[in-house]
């Protein structure tokens, strides 16, 4: 997040003389409090400054990048997850390709019974099997999927940073959001590179 000139000046004043009231900051800058209000809002909402009633503004000690990092730790996968797109183990490779197109996703989760995670299929898994010349109308996805226990997952309480780290470290496009039920994983959602990119865009566009 980039501060404008006036916000930088406010930050300097508060760093040097905080705690300091909004009234005093306005006087120092020869501006009205109303003029400063949007800047003060940005500085406090972003966590750079903190405000205490009857005390005034003081510097939180956090740089803008630290504030950004804190947010990535604080936001949980439960807040940003998408609906998971699932197929059964008996689903054919052909139907999996069709599902990917219809649902407009790059990763399918294979489930058994009541939404219990069994496998993952990516676009390249599907492309690879088409090279083998097999009949994709007969072949079930269970033959080509990456299966448990080799699936990288996140929980609802994991941060978006944890999800992003897993996606990067394991070179995958998405992770299922799961809940443990009787030593198995129930699939509750999906966090993909798109969800992570969306946060990046929202932060950038909101100045905060
Ligand atoms: P693509 O291969 O289409 O670029 P990915 O990078 O997501 O997509 O997949 C790479 C490989 O990793 C594939 O074989 C896929 O089955 C597997 N994979 C995808 N997501 C996961 C996951 N969450 N956990 C474990 N393996 C996965």
JSON list of C-alpha atoms and ligand atoms in Angstrom, two decimals:
[
{"chain": "A", "resi": 1, "resn": "UNK", "atom": "CA", "xyz": [0.00, 0.00, 0.00]},
{"chain": "A", "resi": 2, "resn": "UNK", "atom": "CA", "xyz": [1.34, 3.42, -0.91]},
{"chain": "A", "resi": 3, "resn": "UNK", "atom": "CA", "xyz": [0.68, 6.50, 1.17]},
{"chain": "A", "resi": 4, "resn": "UNK", "atom": "CA", "xyz": [0.12, 9.87, -0.44]},
{"chain": "A", "resi": 5, "resn": "UNK", "atom": "CA", "xyz": [2.20, 12.90, 0.56]},
{"chain": "A", "resi": 6, "resn": "UNK", "atom": "CA", "xyz": [-0.25, 14.13, 3.13]},
{"chain": "A", "resi": 7, "resn": "UNK", "atom": "CA", "xyz": [-0.58, 10.71, 4.73]},
{"chain": "A", "resi": 8, "resn": "UNK", "atom": "CA", "xyz": [3.23, 10.47, 4.92]},
{"chain": "A", "resi": 9, "resn": "UNK", "atom": "CA", "xyz": [3.33, 13.84, 6.70]},
{"chain": "A", "resi": 10, "resn": "UNK", "atom": "CA", "xyz": [0.63, 12.79, 9.15]},
{"chain": "A", "resi": 11, "resn": "UNK", "atom": "CA", "xyz": [2.57, 9.60, 9.83]},
{"chain": "A", "resi": 12, "resn": "UNK", "atom": "CA", "xyz": [5.75, 11.59, 10.55]},
{"chain": "A", "resi": 13, "resn": "UNK", "atom": "CA", "xyz": [3.90, 13.91, 12.96]},
{"chain": "A", "resi": 14, "resn": "UNK", "atom": "CA", "xyz": [2.32, 11.02, 14.83]},
{"chain": "A", "resi": 15, "resn": "UNK", "atom": "CA", "xyz": [5.60, 9.08, 14.94]},
{"chain": "A", "resi": 16, "resn": "UNK", "atom": "CA", "xyz": [7.36, 12.09, 16.46]},
{"chain": "A", "resi": 17, "resn": "UNK", "atom": "CA", "xyz": [4.68, 13.48, 18.75]},
{"chain": "A", "resi": 18, "resn": "UNK", "atom": "CA", "xyz": [2.03, 10.82, 19.24]},
{"chain": "A", "resi": 19, "resn": "UNK", "atom": "CA", "xyz": [-0.22, 10.31, 21.01]},
{"chain": "A", "resi": 20, "resn": "UNK", "atom": "CA", "xyz": [-1.67, 13.38, 19.37]},
{"chain": "A", "resi": 21, "resn": "UNK", "atom": "CA", "xyz": [-5.27, 14.40, 18.67]},
{"chain": "A", "resi": 22, "resn": "UNK", "atom": "CA", "xyz": [-6.80, 14.88, 15.23]},
{"chain": "A", "resi": 23, "resn": "UNK", "atom": "CA", "xyz": [-7.30, 18.54, 16.12]},
{"chain": "A", "resi": 24, "resn": "UNK", "atom": "CA", "xyz": [-3.58, 19.00, 16.77]},
{"chain": "A", "resi": 25, "resn": "UNK", "atom": "CA", "xyz": [-2.57, 17.19, 13.59]},
{"chain": "A", "resi": 26, "resn": "UNK", "atom": "CA", "xyz": [-4.93, 19.43, 11.59]},
{"chain": "A", "resi": 27, "resn": "UNK", "atom": "CA", "xyz": [-3.43, 22.56, 13.19]},
{"chain": "A", "resi": 28, "resn": "UNK", "atom": "CA", "xyz": [0.10, 21.43, 12.40]},
{"chain": "A", "resi": 29, "resn": "UNK", "atom": "CA", "xyz": [-0.84, 20.95, 8.75]},
{"chain": "A", "resi": 30, "resn": "UNK", "atom": "CA", "xyz": [-2.95, 24.10, 8.53]},
{"chain": "A", "resi": 31, "resn": "UNK", "atom": "CA", "xyz": [-5.93, 22.05, 7.44]},
{"chain": "A", "resi": 32, "resn": "UNK", "atom": "CA", "xyz": [-9.38, 21.37, 8.85]},
{"chain": "A", "resi": 33, "resn": "UNK", "atom": "CA", "xyz": [-10.17, 18.11, 10.59]},
{"chain": "A", "resi": 34, "resn": "UNK", "atom": "CA", "xyz": [-12.79, 17.39, 7.93]},
{"chain": "A", "resi": 35, "resn": "UNK", "atom": "CA", "xyz": [-10.13, 17.57, 5.20]},
{"chain": "A", "resi": 36, "resn": "UNK", "atom": "CA", "xyz": [-7.96, 15.13, 7.10]},
{"chain": "A", "resi": 37, "resn": "UNK", "atom": "CA", "xyz": [-10.72, 12.66, 7.87]},
{"chain": "A", "resi": 38, "resn": "UNK", "atom": "CA", "xyz": [-10.25, 10.38, 4.80]},
{"chain": "A", "resi": 39, "resn": "UNK", "atom": "CA", "xyz": [-6.49, 10.24, 5.38]},
{"chain": "A", "resi": 40, "resn": "UNK", "atom": "CA", "xyz": [-6.93, 9.42, 9.06]},
{"chain": "A", "resi": 41, "resn": "UNK", "atom": "CA", "xyz": [-9.45, 6.72, 8.11]},
{"chain": "A", "resi": 42, "resn": "UNK", "atom": "CA", "xyz": [-6.99, 5.12, 5.70]},
{"chain": "A", "resi": 43, "resn": "UNK", "atom": "CA", "xyz": [-4.13, 5.25, 8.19]},
{"chain": "A", "resi": 44, "resn": "UNK", "atom": "CA", "xyz": [-6.19, 3.70, 10.99]},
{"chain": "A", "resi": 45, "resn": "UNK", "atom": "CA", "xyz": [-8.07, 1.15, 8.87]},
{"chain": "A", "resi": 46, "resn": "UNK", "atom": "CA", "xyz": [-4.80, -0.08, 7.43]},
{"chain": "A", "resi": 47, "resn": "UNK", "atom": "CA", "xyz": [-3.46, -0.56, 10.96]},
{"chain": "A", "resi": 48, "resn": "UNK", "atom": "CA", "xyz": [-0.53, 1.86, 10.57]},
{"chain": "A", "resi": 49, "resn": "UNK", "atom": "CA", "xyz": [-1.99, 4.25, 13.12]},
{"chain": "A", "resi": 50, "resn": "UNK", "atom": "CA", "xyz": [-4.11, 3.40, 16.11]},
{"chain": "A", "resi": 51, "resn": "UNK", "atom": "CA", "xyz": [-6.65, 5.70, 17.72]},
{"chain": "A", "resi": 52, "resn": "UNK", "atom": "CA", "xyz": [-7.68, 5.75, 21.37]},
{"chain": "A", "resi": 53, "resn": "UNK", "atom": "CA", "xyz": [-10.59, 7.86, 22.64]},
{"chain": "A", "resi": 54, "resn": "UNK", "atom": "CA", "xyz": [-9.43, 10.86, 24.69]},
{"chain": "A", "resi": 55, "resn": "UNK", "atom": "CA", "xyz": [-5.78, 10.00, 24.00]},
{"chain": "A", "resi": 56, "resn": "UNK", "atom": "CA", "xyz": [-5.41, 10.47, 20.28]},
{"chain": "A", "resi": 57, "resn": "UNK", "atom": "CA", "xyz": [-3.52, 8.82, 17.48]},
{"chain": "A", "resi": 58, "resn": "UNK", "atom": "CA", "xyz": [-0.33, 6.86, 17.91]},
{"chain": "A", "resi": 59, "resn": "UNK", "atom": "CA", "xyz": [1.94, 4.86, 15.63]},
{"chain": "A", "resi": 60, "resn": "UNK", "atom": "CA", "xyz": [1.30, 1.10, 15.72]},
{"chain": "A", "resi": 61, "resn": "UNK", "atom": "CA", "xyz": [4.90, 0.37, 14.80]},
{"chain": "A", "resi": 62, "resn": "UNK", "atom": "CA", "xyz": [3.80, -1.62, 11.79]},
{"chain": "A", "resi": 63, "resn": "UNK", "atom": "CA", "xyz": [5.10, -0.88, 8.33]},
{"chain": "A", "resi": 64, "resn": "UNK", "atom": "CA", "xyz": [2.59, -1.15, 5.46]},
{"chain": "A", "resi": 65, "resn": "UNK", "atom": "CA", "xyz": [4.10, -4.48, 4.42]},
{"chain": "A", "resi": 66, "resn": "UNK", "atom": "CA", "xyz": [3.81, -5.81, 7.98]},
{"chain": "A", "resi": 67, "resn": "UNK", "atom": "CA", "xyz": [0.17, -4.75, 8.02]},
{"chain": "A", "resi": 68, "resn": "UNK", "atom": "CA", "xyz": [-0.35, -6.61, 4.74]},
{"chain": "A", "resi": 69, "resn": "UNK", "atom": "CA", "xyz": [1.36, -9.72, 6.10]},
{"chain": "A", "resi": 70, "resn": "UNK", "atom": "CA", "xyz": [-0.79, -9.57, 9.27]},
{"chain": "A", "resi": 71, "resn": "UNK", "atom": "CA", "xyz": [-3.93, -9.50, 7.14]},
{"chain": "A", "resi": 72, "resn": "UNK", "atom": "CA", "xyz": [-2.82, -12.56, 5.17]},
{"chain": "A", "resi": 73, "resn": "UNK", "atom": "CA", "xyz": [-2.37, -14.39, 8.47]},
{"chain": "A", "resi": 74, "resn": "UNK", "atom": "CA", "xyz": [-5.71, -13.20, 9.81]},
{"chain": "A", "resi": 75, "resn": "UNK", "atom": "CA", "xyz": [-7.98, -14.03, 6.86]},
{"chain": "A", "resi": 76, "resn": "UNK", "atom": "CA", "xyz": [-9.14, -17.64, 7.08]},
{"chain": "A", "resi": 77, "resn": "UNK", "atom": "CA", "xyz": [-9.78, -19.99, 4.17]},
{"chain": "A", "resi": 78, "resn": "UNK", "atom": "CA", "xyz": [-13.40, -20.15, 5.39]},
{"chain": "A", "resi": 79, "resn": "UNK", "atom": "CA", "xyz": [-13.82, -16.50, 4.32]},
{"chain": "A", "resi": 80, "resn": "UNK", "atom": "CA", "xyz": [-12.52, -16.89, 0.78]},
{"chain": "A", "resi": 81, "resn": "UNK", "atom": "CA", "xyz": [-13.22, -20.49, -0.23]},
{"chain": "A", "resi": 82, "resn": "UNK", "atom": "CA", "xyz": [-15.24, -21.40, -3.31]},
{"chain": "A", "resi": 83, "resn": "UNK", "atom": "CA", "xyz": [-17.76, -24.19, -3.70]},
{"chain": "A", "resi": 84, "resn": "UNK", "atom": "CA", "xyz": [-15.91, -27.46, -4.39]},
{"chain": "A", "resi": 85, "resn": "UNK", "atom": "CA", "xyz": [-16.66, -29.19, -7.67]},
{"chain": "A", "resi": 86, "resn": "UNK", "atom": "CA", "xyz": [-16.77, -32.90, -6.99]},
{"chain": "A", "resi": 87, "resn": "UNK", "atom": "CA", "xyz": [-17.26, -36.11, -8.97]},
{"chain": "A", "resi": 88, "resn": "UNK", "atom": "CA", "xyz": [-17.58, -39.73, -7.86]},
{"chain": "A", "resi": 89, "resn": "UNK", "atom": "CA", "xyz": [-14.92, -42.41, -8.33]},
{"chain": "A", "resi": 90, "resn": "UNK", "atom": "CA", "xyz": [-17.05, -44.06, -11.02]},
{"chain": "A", "resi": 91, "resn": "UNK", "atom": "CA", "xyz": [-17.20, -40.87, -13.09]},
{"chain": "A", "resi": 92, "resn": "UNK", "atom": "CA", "xyz": [-15.54, -41.46, -16.47]},
{"chain": "A", "resi": 93, "resn": "UNK", "atom": "CA", "xyz": [-12.61, -39.41, -17.71]},
{"chain": "A", "resi": 94, "resn": "UNK", "atom": "CA", "xyz": [-14.91, -38.12, -20.46]},
{"chain": "A", "resi": 95, "resn": "UNK", "atom": "CA", "xyz": [-17.48, -36.89, -17.92]},
{"chain": "A", "resi": 96, "resn": "UNK", "atom": "CA", "xyz": [-14.73, -35.33, -15.82]},
{"chain": "A", "resi": 97, "resn": "UNK", "atom": "CA", "xyz": [-13.60, -33.28, -18.84]},
{"chain": "A", "resi": 98, "resn": "UNK", "atom": "CA", "xyz": [-17.20, -32.19, -19.46]},
{"chain": "A", "resi": 99, "resn": "UNK", "atom": "CA", "xyz": [-17.62, -31.25, -15.76]},
{"chain": "A", "resi": 100, "resn": "UNK", "atom": "CA", "xyz": [-14.48, -29.13, -15.87]},
{"chain": "A", "resi": 101, "resn": "UNK", "atom": "CA", "xyz": [-15.82, -27.20, -18.85]},
{"chain": "A", "resi": 102, "resn": "UNK", "atom": "CA", "xyz": [-19.34, -26.79, -17.48]},
{"chain": "A", "resi": 103, "resn": "UNK", "atom": "CA", "xyz": [-18.20, -25.77, -13.99]},
{"chain": "A", "resi": 104, "resn": "UNK", "atom": "CA", "xyz": [-15.32, -23.69, -15.32]},
{"chain": "A", "resi": 105, "resn": "UNK", "atom": "CA", "xyz": [-12.72, -25.04, -12.87]},
{"chain": "A", "resi": 106, "resn": "UNK", "atom": "CA", "xyz": [-9.24, -26.49, -13.28]},
{"chain": "A", "resi": 107, "resn": "UNK", "atom": "CA", "xyz": [-9.37, -28.97, -10.42]},
{"chain": "A", "resi": 108, "resn": "UNK", "atom": "CA", "xyz": [-11.98, -31.59, -9.55]},
{"chain": "A", "resi": 109, "resn": "UNK", "atom": "CA", "xyz": [-12.18, -33.42, -6.25]},
{"chain": "A", "resi": 110, "resn": "UNK", "atom": "CA", "xyz": [-13.16, -37.07, -6.28]},
{"chain": "A", "resi": 111, "resn": "UNK", "atom": "CA", "xyz": [-15.38, -38.08, -3.37]},
{"chain": "A", "resi": 112, "resn": "UNK", "atom": "CA", "xyz": [-16.90, -41.25, -2.04]},
{"chain": "A", "resi": 113, "resn": "UNK", "atom": "CA", "xyz": [-20.02, -41.62, 0.07]},
{"chain": "A", "resi": 114, "resn": "UNK", "atom": "CA", "xyz": [-20.96, -38.44, 1.92]},
{"chain": "A", "resi": 115, "resn": "UNK", "atom": "CA", "xyz": [-18.44, -36.09, 0.34]},
{"chain": "A", "resi": 116, "resn": "UNK", "atom": "CA", "xyz": [-15.37, -37.87, 1.72]},
{"chain": "A", "resi": 117, "resn": "UNK", "atom": "CA", "xyz": [-12.21, -36.89, -0.15]},
{"chain": "A", "resi": 118, "resn": "UNK", "atom": "CA", "xyz": [-10.65, -39.66, -2.17]},
{"chain": "A", "resi": 119, "resn": "UNK", "atom": "CA", "xyz": [-8.79, -37.98, -5.01]},
{"chain": "A", "resi": 120, "resn": "UNK", "atom": "CA", "xyz": [-7.89, -34.92, -7.04]},
{"chain": "A", "resi": 121, "resn": "UNK", "atom": "CA", "xyz": [-7.86, -34.49, -10.82]},
{"chain": "A", "resi": 122, "resn": "UNK", "atom": "CA", "xyz": [-6.14, -31.66, -12.60]},
{"chain": "A", "resi": 123, "resn": "UNK", "atom": "CA", "xyz": [-6.31, -30.54, -16.22]},
{"chain": "A", "resi": 124, "resn": "UNK", "atom": "CA", "xyz": [-3.00, -32.18, -17.03]},
{"chain": "A", "resi": 125, "resn": "UNK", "atom": "CA", "xyz": [-4.05, -35.48, -15.46]},
{"chain": "A", "resi": 126, "resn": "UNK", "atom": "CA", "xyz": [-6.86, -35.52, -18.02]},
{"chain": "A", "resi": 127, "resn": "UNK", "atom": "CA", "xyz": [-4.65, -34.40, -20.91]},
{"chain": "A", "resi": 128, "resn": "UNK", "atom": "CA", "xyz": [-2.07, -37.07, -20.08]},
{"chain": "A", "resi": 129, "resn": "UNK", "atom": "CA", "xyz": [-4.57, -39.94, -20.25]},
{"chain": "A", "resi": 130, "resn": "UNK", "atom": "CA", "xyz": [-5.85, -38.79, -23.62]},
{"chain": "A", "resi": 131, "resn": "UNK", "atom": "CA", "xyz": [-2.32, -39.31, -25.01]},
{"chain": "A", "resi": 132, "resn": "UNK", "atom": "CA", "xyz": [-2.46, -43.01, -24.13]},
{"chain": "A", "resi": 133, "resn": "UNK", "atom": "CA", "xyz": [-5.18, -43.73, -26.67]},
{"chain": "A", "resi": 134, "resn": "UNK", "atom": "CA", "xyz": [-7.47, -45.37, -24.11]},
{"chain": "A", "resi": 135, "resn": "UNK", "atom": "CA", "xyz": [-11.26, -45.16, -24.31]},
{"chain": "A", "resi": 136, "resn": "UNK", "atom": "CA", "xyz": [-11.99, -42.22, -22.02]},
{"chain": "A", "resi": 137, "resn": "UNK", "atom": "CA", "xyz": [-15.71, -43.10, -22.12]},
{"chain": "A", "resi": 138, "resn": "UNK", "atom": "CA", "xyz": [-14.98, -46.29, -20.22]},
{"chain": "A", "resi": 139, "resn": "UNK", "atom": "CA", "xyz": [-12.09, -45.28, -17.99]},
{"chain": "A", "resi": 140, "resn": "UNK", "atom": "CA", "xyz": [-13.06, -44.18, -14.45]},
{"chain": "A", "resi": 141, "resn": "UNK", "atom": "CA", "xyz": [-11.29, -41.16, -12.94]},
{"chain": "A", "resi": 142, "resn": "UNK", "atom": "CA", "xyz": [-10.14, -43.33, -10.02]},
{"chain": "A", "resi": 143, "resn": "UNK", "atom": "CA", "xyz": [-7.49, -44.77, -12.38]},
{"chain": "A", "resi": 144, "resn": "UNK", "atom": "CA", "xyz": [-5.83, -41.41, -13.04]},
{"chain": "A", "resi": 145, "resn": "UNK", "atom": "CA", "xyz": [-6.48, -39.31, -9.95]},
{"chain": "A", "resi": 146, "resn": "UNK", "atom": "CA", "xyz": [-3.96, -38.34, -7.31]},
{"chain": "A", "resi": 147, "resn": "UNK", "atom": "CA", "xyz": [-5.30, -40.20, -4.30]},
{"chain": "A", "resi": 148, "resn": "UNK", "atom": "CA", "xyz": [-5.35, -40.06, -0.55]},
{"chain": "A", "resi": 149, "resn": "UNK", "atom": "CA", "xyz": [-3.17, -39.90, 1.50]},
{"chain": "A", "resi": 150, "resn": "UNK", "atom": "CA", "xyz": [-1.15, -37.84, -0.99]},
{"chain": "A", "resi": 151, "resn": "UNK", "atom": "CA", "xyz": [-3.58, -34.94, -1.16]},
{"chain": "A", "resi": 152, "resn": "UNK", "atom": "CA", "xyz": [-2.58, -31.55, 0.19]},
{"chain": "A", "resi": 153, "resn": "UNK", "atom": "CA", "xyz": [-5.45, -30.01, 2.13]},
{"chain": "A", "resi": 154, "resn": "UNK", "atom": "CA", "xyz": [-6.29, -27.03, 4.33]},
{"chain": "A", "resi": 155, "resn": "UNK", "atom": "CA", "xyz": [-8.83, -26.60, 7.12]},
{"chain": "A", "resi": 156, "resn": "UNK", "atom": "CA", "xyz": [-11.41, -23.84, 7.58]},
{"chain": "A", "resi": 157, "resn": "UNK", "atom": "CA", "xyz": [-9.21, -22.29, 10.27]},
{"chain": "A", "resi": 158, "resn": "UNK", "atom": "CA", "xyz": [-6.03, -22.20, 8.18]},
{"chain": "A", "resi": 159, "resn": "UNK", "atom": "CA", "xyz": [-5.01, -18.75, 6.97]},
{"chain": "A", "resi": 160, "resn": "UNK", "atom": "CA", "xyz": [-5.00, -17.78, 3.31]},
{"chain": "A", "resi": 161, "resn": "UNK", "atom": "CA", "xyz": [-1.23, -17.49, 3.67]},
{"chain": "A", "resi": 162, "resn": "UNK", "atom": "CA", "xyz": [-1.02, -21.17, 4.64]},
{"chain": "A", "resi": 163, "resn": "UNK", "atom": "CA", "xyz": [-3.18, -22.08, 1.62]},
{"chain": "A", "resi": 164, "resn": "UNK", "atom": "CA", "xyz": [-1.00, -19.97, -0.70]},
{"chain": "A", "resi": 165, "resn": "UNK", "atom": "CA", "xyz": [2.20, -21.50, 0.73]},
{"chain": "A", "resi": 166, "resn": "UNK", "atom": "CA", "xyz": [0.89, -25.02, 0.16]},
{"chain": "A", "resi": 167, "resn": "UNK", "atom": "CA", "xyz": [-0.12, -24.18, -3.42]},
{"chain": "A", "resi": 168, "resn": "UNK", "atom": "CA", "xyz": [3.33, -22.73, -4.14]},
{"chain": "A", "resi": 169, "resn": "UNK", "atom": "CA", "xyz": [5.42, -25.33, -2.28]},
{"chain": "A", "resi": 170, "resn": "UNK", "atom": "CA", "xyz": [3.61, -28.32, -3.84]},
{"chain": "A", "resi": 171, "resn": "UNK", "atom": "CA", "xyz": [3.25, -26.73, -7.29]},
{"chain": "A", "resi": 172, "resn": "UNK", "atom": "CA", "xyz": [-0.49, -27.29, -7.47]},
{"chain": "A", "resi": 173, "resn": "UNK", "atom": "CA", "xyz": [-3.39, -25.08, -8.57]},
{"chain": "A", "resi": 174, "resn": "UNK", "atom": "CA", "xyz": [-5.83, -25.68, -5.72]},
{"chain": "A", "resi": 175, "resn": "UNK", "atom": "CA", "xyz": [-6.33, -27.26, -2.32]},
{"chain": "A", "resi": 176, "resn": "UNK", "atom": "CA", "xyz": [-9.52, -28.74, -0.90]},
{"chain": "A", "resi": 177, "resn": "UNK", "atom": "CA", "xyz": [-10.80, -27.21, 2.34]},
{"chain": "A", "resi": 178, "resn": "UNK", "atom": "CA", "xyz": [-11.61, -30.16, 4.59]},
{"chain": "A", "resi": 179, "resn": "UNK", "atom": "CA", "xyz": [-12.95, -31.15, 7.98]},
{"chain": "A", "resi": 180, "resn": "UNK", "atom": "CA", "xyz": [-11.79, -34.36, 9.68]},
{"chain": "A", "resi": 181, "resn": "UNK", "atom": "CA", "xyz": [-14.61, -36.88, 10.18]},
{"chain": "A", "resi": 182, "resn": "UNK", "atom": "CA", "xyz": [-13.72, -40.33, 11.59]},
{"chain": "A", "resi": 183, "resn": "UNK", "atom": "CA", "xyz": [-10.13, -40.10, 10.36]},
{"chain": "A", "resi": 184, "resn": "UNK", "atom": "CA", "xyz": [-11.28, -39.11, 6.87]},
{"chain": "A", "resi": 185, "resn": "UNK", "atom": "CA", "xyz": [-11.66, -35.72, 5.21]},
{"chain": "A", "resi": 186, "resn": "UNK", "atom": "CA", "xyz": [-15.02, -34.25, 4.34]},
{"chain": "A", "resi": 187, "resn": "UNK", "atom": "CA", "xyz": [-14.70, -31.74, 1.49]},
{"chain": "A", "resi": 188, "resn": "UNK", "atom": "CA", "xyz": [-16.17, -28.33, 2.37]},
{"chain": "A", "resi": 189, "resn": "UNK", "atom": "CA", "xyz": [-14.61, -26.02, -0.17]},
{"chain": "A", "resi": 190, "resn": "UNK", "atom": "CA", "xyz": [-11.85, -25.18, -2.59]},
{"chain": "A", "resi": 191, "resn": "UNK", "atom": "CA", "xyz": [-9.10, -22.59, -2.51]},
{"chain": "A", "resi": 192, "resn": "UNK", "atom": "CA", "xyz": [-7.43, -22.06, -5.86]},
{"chain": "A", "resi": 193, "resn": "UNK", "atom": "CA", "xyz": [-4.89, -19.66, -7.29]},
{"chain": "A", "resi": 194, "resn": "UNK", "atom": "CA", "xyz": [-7.88, -17.55, -8.38]},
{"chain": "A", "resi": 195, "resn": "UNK", "atom": "CA", "xyz": [-9.08, -17.09, -4.78]},
{"chain": "A", "resi": 196, "resn": "UNK", "atom": "CA", "xyz": [-5.61, -15.98, -3.75]},
{"chain": "A", "resi": 197, "resn": "UNK", "atom": "CA", "xyz": [-5.30, -13.61, -6.70]},
{"chain": "A", "resi": 198, "resn": "UNK", "atom": "CA", "xyz": [-8.70, -12.12, -5.84]},
{"chain": "A", "resi": 199, "resn": "UNK", "atom": "CA", "xyz": [-7.46, -11.16, -2.36]},
{"chain": "A", "resi": 200, "resn": "UNK", "atom": "CA", "xyz": [-4.42, -9.55, -3.91]},
{"chain": "A", "resi": 201, "resn": "UNK", "atom": "CA", "xyz": [-6.64, -7.47, -6.21]},
{"chain": "A", "resi": 202, "resn": "UNK", "atom": "CA", "xyz": [-9.02, -6.49, -3.38]},
{"chain": "A", "resi": 203, "resn": "UNK", "atom": "CA", "xyz": [-6.13, -5.34, -1.21]},
{"chain": "A", "resi": 204, "resn": "UNK", "atom": "CA", "xyz": [-4.65, -3.38, -4.07]},
{"chain": "A", "resi": 205, "resn": "UNK", "atom": "CA", "xyz": [-7.89, -1.69, -4.98]},
{"chain": "A", "resi": 206, "resn": "UNK", "atom": "CA", "xyz": [-8.89, -0.87, -1.40]},
{"chain": "A", "resi": 207, "resn": "UNK", "atom": "CA", "xyz": [-5.61, 0.81, -0.44]},
{"chain": "A", "resi": 208, "resn": "UNK", "atom": "CA", "xyz": [-5.58, -1.34, 2.58]},
{"chain": "B", "resi": 1, "resn": "LIG", "atom": "P1", "xyz": [-2.04, -29.10, -13.73]},
{"chain": "B", "resi": 1, "resn": "LIG", "atom": "O1", "xyz": [-1.25, -30.39, -13.65]},
{"chain": "B", "resi": 1, "resn": "LIG", "atom": "O2", "xyz": [-3.24, -29.24, -14.60]},
{"chain": "B", "resi": 1, "resn": "LIG", "atom": "O3", "xyz": [-1.22, -27.91, -14.06]},
{"chain": "B", "resi": 1, "resn": "LIG", "atom": "P2", "xyz": [-1.91, -28.98, -10.85]},
{"chain": "B", "resi": 1, "resn": "LIG", "atom": "O4", "xyz": [-0.58, -28.28, -10.87]},
{"chain": "B", "resi": 1, "resn": "LIG", "atom": "O5", "xyz": [-2.91, -28.57, -9.83]},
{"chain": "B", "resi": 1, "resn": "LIG", "atom": "O6", "xyz": [-2.63, -28.84, -12.23]},
{"chain": "B", "resi": 1, "resn": "LIG", "atom": "O7", "xyz": [-1.67, -30.54, -10.66]},
{"chain": "B", "resi": 1, "resn": "LIG", "atom": "C1", "xyz": [-0.40, -31.15, -10.73]},
{"chain": "B", "resi": 1, "resn": "LIG", "atom": "C2", "xyz": [-0.51, -32.58, -10.18]},
{"chain": "B", "resi": 1, "resn": "LIG", "atom": "O8", "xyz": [-0.77, -32.51, -8.79]},
{"chain": "B", "resi": 1, "resn": "LIG", "atom": "C3", "xyz": [-1.65, -33.40, -10.79]},
{"chain": "B", "resi": 1, "resn": "LIG", "atom": "O9", "xyz": [-1.22, -34.72, -10.99]},
{"chain": "B", "resi": 1, "resn": "LIG", "atom": "C4", "xyz": [-2.77, -33.34, -9.74]},
{"chain": "B", "resi": 1, "resn": "LIG", "atom": "O10", "xyz": [-3.53, -34.52, -9.67]},
{"chain": "B", "resi": 1, "resn": "LIG", "atom": "C5", "xyz": [-1.99, -33.16, -8.46]},
{"chain": "B", "resi": 1, "resn": "LIG", "atom": "N1", "xyz": [-2.70, -32.28, -7.50]},
{"chain": "B", "resi": 1, "resn": "LIG", "atom": "C6", "xyz": [-3.48, -31.22, -7.75]},
{"chain": "B", "resi": 1, "resn": "LIG", "atom": "N2", "xyz": [-3.97, -30.68, -6.60]},
{"chain": "B", "resi": 1, "resn": "LIG", "atom": "C7", "xyz": [-3.46, -31.43, -5.61]},
{"chain": "B", "resi": 1, "resn": "LIG", "atom": "C8", "xyz": [-3.58, -31.40, -4.18]},
{"chain": "B", "resi": 1, "resn": "LIG", "atom": "N3", "xyz": [-4.33, -30.50, -3.54]},
{"chain": "B", "resi": 1, "resn": "LIG", "atom": "N4", "xyz": [-2.91, -32.33, -3.46]},
{"chain": "B", "resi": 1, "resn": "LIG", "atom": "C9", "xyz": [-2.14, -33.27, -4.09]},
{"chain": "B", "resi": 1, "resn": "LIG", "atom": "N5", "xyz": [-2.00, -33.35, -5.42]},
{"chain": "B", "resi": 1, "resn": "LIG", "atom": "C10", "xyz": [-2.65, -32.46, -6.17]}
]
